[in-house]
PDB file of C-alpha atoms in Angstrom:
ATOM      1  CA  MET A   1     230.872  26.279  26.131  1.00 46.00           C
ATOM      2  CA  ARG A   2     229.317  23.592  28.495  1.00 48.00           C
ATOM      3  CA  LEU A   3     226.188  21.896  29.504  1.00 45.00           C
ATOM      4  CA  ARG A   4     225.068  20.503  32.898  1.00 48.00           C
ATOM      5  CA  ALA A   5     225.707  17.592  33.911  1.00 49.00           C
ATOM      6  CA  PRO A   6     222.593  15.410  35.301  1.00 55.00           C
ATOM      7  CA  ILE A   7     222.376  16.395  38.692  1.00 52.00           C
ATOM      8  CA  TRP A   8     221.404  13.341  40.028  1.00 54.00           C
ATOM      9  CA  GLU A   9     224.984  11.980  39.150  1.00 64.00           C
ATOM     10  CA  PRO A  10     225.902   9.197  42.064  1.00 70.00           C
ATOM     11  CA  SER A  11     229.169  11.157  42.573  1.00 70.00           C
ATOM     12  CA  ILE A  12     227.554  14.560  43.518  1.00 74.00           C
ATOM     13  CA  ALA A  13     225.612  12.442  46.200  1.00 74.00           C
ATOM     14  CA  ALA A  14     228.846  10.968  47.268  1.00 73.00           C
ATOM     15  CA  ALA A  15     230.524  14.331  47.218  1.00 74.00           C
ATOM     16  CA  LEU A  16     227.969  16.399  49.632  1.00 78.00           C
ATOM     17  CA  SER A  17     227.159  13.223  51.988  1.00 80.00           C
ATOM     18  CA  GLY A  18     231.257  13.797  53.098  1.00 78.00           C
ATOM     19  CA  GLU A  19     232.409  16.346  55.314  1.00 84.00           C
ATOM     20  CA  GLY A  20     232.741  19.644  55.258  1.00 85.00           C
ATOM     21  CA  HIS A  21     229.316  20.140  53.233  1.00 82.00           C
ATOM     22  CA  LEU A  22     226.584  20.975  56.234  1.00 82.00           C
ATOM     23  CA  ASN A  23     225.247  24.428  55.750  1.00 85.00           C
ATOM     24  CA  LYS A  24     226.906  25.305  52.560  1.00 86.00           C
ATOM     25  CA  THR A  25     225.497  26.925  49.320  1.00 86.00           C
ATOM     26  CA  TYR A  26     226.377  25.416  45.792  1.00 85.00           C
ATOM     27  CA  GLU A  27     225.259  26.878  42.742  1.00 83.00           C
ATOM     28  CA  LEU A  28     224.796  23.689  40.318  1.00 80.00           C
ATOM     29  CA  VAL A  29     224.867  25.643  36.924  1.00 79.00           C
ATOM     30  CA  ALA A  30     227.540  25.274  34.253  1.00 80.00           C
ATOM     31  CA  PRO A  31     230.217  27.381  34.601  1.00 83.00           C
ATOM     32  CA  ASP A  32     230.361  29.298  31.388  1.00 84.00           C
ATOM     33  CA  VAL A  33     227.682  31.034  29.540  1.00 81.00           C
ATOM     34  CA  TRP A  34     226.335  30.263  26.251  1.00 81.00           C
ATOM     35  CA  THR A  35     224.060  31.958  23.843  1.00 80.00           C
ATOM     36  CA  PHE A  36     221.533  30.942  21.039  1.00 80.00           C
ATOM     37  CA  SER A  37     224.182  32.294  18.479  1.00 84.00           C
ATOM     38  CA  ASP A  38     226.445  29.946  20.317  1.00 87.00           C
ATOM     39  CA  VAL A  39     223.934  26.468  19.826  1.00 85.00           C
ATOM     40  CA  ALA A  40     223.718  27.822  16.032  1.00 87.00           C
ATOM     41  CA  SER A  41     227.428  28.026  15.425  1.00 92.00           C
ATOM     42  CA  THR A  42     228.325  24.668  17.416  1.00 91.00           C
ATOM     43  CA  LEU A  43     225.145  23.105  14.997  1.00 91.00           C
ATOM     44  CA  SER A  44     226.580  24.518  11.989  1.00 93.00           C
ATOM     45  CA  GLU A  45     229.977  23.298  13.104  1.00 94.00           C
ATOM     46  CA  LEU A  46     228.526  19.675  13.694  1.00 94.00           C
ATOM     47  CA  THR A  47     226.146  19.507  10.865  1.00 93.00           C
ATOM     48  CA  GLY A  48     228.115  21.028   8.104  1.00 94.00           C
ATOM     49  CA  ARG A  49     225.605  23.046   7.437  1.00 93.00           C
ATOM     50  CA  ALA A  50     224.870  26.904   8.171  1.00 94.00           C
ATOM     51  CA  ILE A  51     222.449  27.321  10.804  1.00 89.00           C
ATOM     52  CA  SER A  52     221.105  30.509  11.857  1.00 86.00           C
ATOM     53  CA  LEU A  53     218.783  31.747  14.464  1.00 79.00           C
ATOM     54  CA  CYS A  54     215.804  32.983  12.701  1.00 77.00           C
ATOM     55  CA  PRO A  55     213.192  33.597  15.958  1.00 71.00           C
ATOM     56  CA  THR A  56     209.609  34.156  15.166  1.00 75.00           C
ATOM     57  CA  ASN A  57     207.756  36.806  17.157  1.00 78.00           C
ATOM     58  CA  GLU A  58     205.770  34.269  19.040  1.00 79.00           C
ATOM     59  CA  LEU A  59     208.875  32.081  19.640  1.00 73.00           C
ATOM     60  CA  GLN A  60     211.000  35.391  20.799  1.00 73.00           C
ATOM     61  CA  HIS A  61     207.690  36.078  23.363  1.00 75.00           C
ATOM     62  CA  TRP A  62     207.996  32.346  25.044  1.00 75.00           C
ATOM     63  CA  ILE A  63     211.738  32.548  25.220  1.00 72.00           C
ATOM     64  CA  PHE A  64     212.133  35.892  26.754  1.00 70.00           C
ATOM     65  CA  SER A  65     209.202  35.629  28.912  1.00 73.00           C
ATOM     66  CA  PHE A  66     211.157  32.318  30.296  1.00 70.00           C
ATOM     67  CA  LEU A  67     214.371  33.887  30.655  1.00 68.00           C
ATOM     68  CA  ARG A  68     213.317  36.566  32.406  1.00 67.00           C
ATOM     69  CA  LYS A  69     212.347  34.193  35.173  1.00 68.00           C
ATOM     70  CA  ILE A  70     215.967  32.756  35.659  1.00 66.00           C
ATOM     71  CA  ASP A  71     219.427  34.023  36.137  1.00 65.00           C
ATOM     72  CA  THR A  72     220.713  33.019  32.921  1.00 66.00           C
ATOM     73  CA  ALA A  73     223.892  34.840  33.535  1.00 73.00           C
ATOM     74  CA  SER A  74     224.829  32.946  36.611  1.00 79.00           C
ATOM     75  CA  THR A  75     227.926  30.610  36.261  1.00 85.00           C
ATOM     76  CA  SER A  76     229.709  28.716  39.119  1.00 88.00           C
ATOM     77  CA  GLY A  77     232.448  26.339  39.357  1.00 89.00           C
ATOM     78  CA  ASP A  78     230.844  24.365  41.947  1.00 89.00           C
ATOM     79  CA  LEU A  79     229.179  21.422  40.100  1.00 85.00           C
ATOM     80  CA  GLU A  80     232.553  20.493  38.261  1.00 88.00           C
ATOM     81  CA  ASN A  81     234.083  20.766  41.817  1.00 86.00           C
ATOM     82  CA  LEU A  82     231.846  18.392  42.916  1.00 85.00           C
ATOM     83  CA  LEU A  83     232.029  15.986  40.236  1.00 83.00           C
ATOM     84  CA  GLY A  84     235.707  16.177  40.573  1.00 84.00           C
ATOM     85  CA  ARG A  85     236.024  16.524  36.483  1.00 86.00           C
ATOM     86  CA  PRO A  86     234.793  19.042  33.806  1.00 89.00           C
ATOM     87  CA  LEU A  87     231.497  18.834  32.731  1.00 85.00           C
ATOM     88  CA  THR A  88     230.882  17.913  29.445  1.00 84.00           C
ATOM     89  CA  THR A  89     231.156  20.272  26.889  1.00 85.00           C
ATOM     90  CA  MET A  90     227.838  21.807  24.930  1.00 84.00           C
ATOM     91  CA  LYS A  91     229.995  20.305  21.427  1.00 89.00           C
ATOM     92  CA  GLU A  92     230.077  16.579  23.026  1.00 87.00           C
ATOM     93  CA  SER A  93     226.569  17.013  24.507  1.00 84.00           C
ATOM     94  CA  MET A  94     225.098  17.586  20.809  1.00 86.00           C
ATOM     95  CA  LYS A  95     226.459  14.875  19.255  1.00 87.00           C
ATOM     96  CA  ALA A  96     224.439  12.481  19.985  1.00 80.00           C
ATOM     97  CA  TYR A  97     221.407  14.614  18.773  1.00 80.00           C
ATOM     98  CA  VAL A  98     222.864  15.086  15.351  1.00 84.00           C
ATOM     99  CA  GLY A  99     223.820  11.473  14.842  1.00 77.00           C
ATOM    100  CA  GLN A 100     227.338  11.491  15.372  1.00 64.00           C
TER     101      GLN A 100
END
């Protein structure tokens, strides 16, 4: 599971300003799909506490309304290829938020 890297990274701009990118389309999305259950599981692992997903009806309505508008299953290796490195994993990205 990996999270999207900031698309303002200078390495992407440098890669795209080189040869061979004219008229090409790239999907700047994560290479893997992750779910809310994956997030809860990763938080449980990082905090040492059992964290479960218990959405309320209001929250579910908001989330599913949002998710219907975007393609949550879209994955691509384009971002990693342009960066020339793997994206930061979800677990590594979440460590800062749980004080690790």
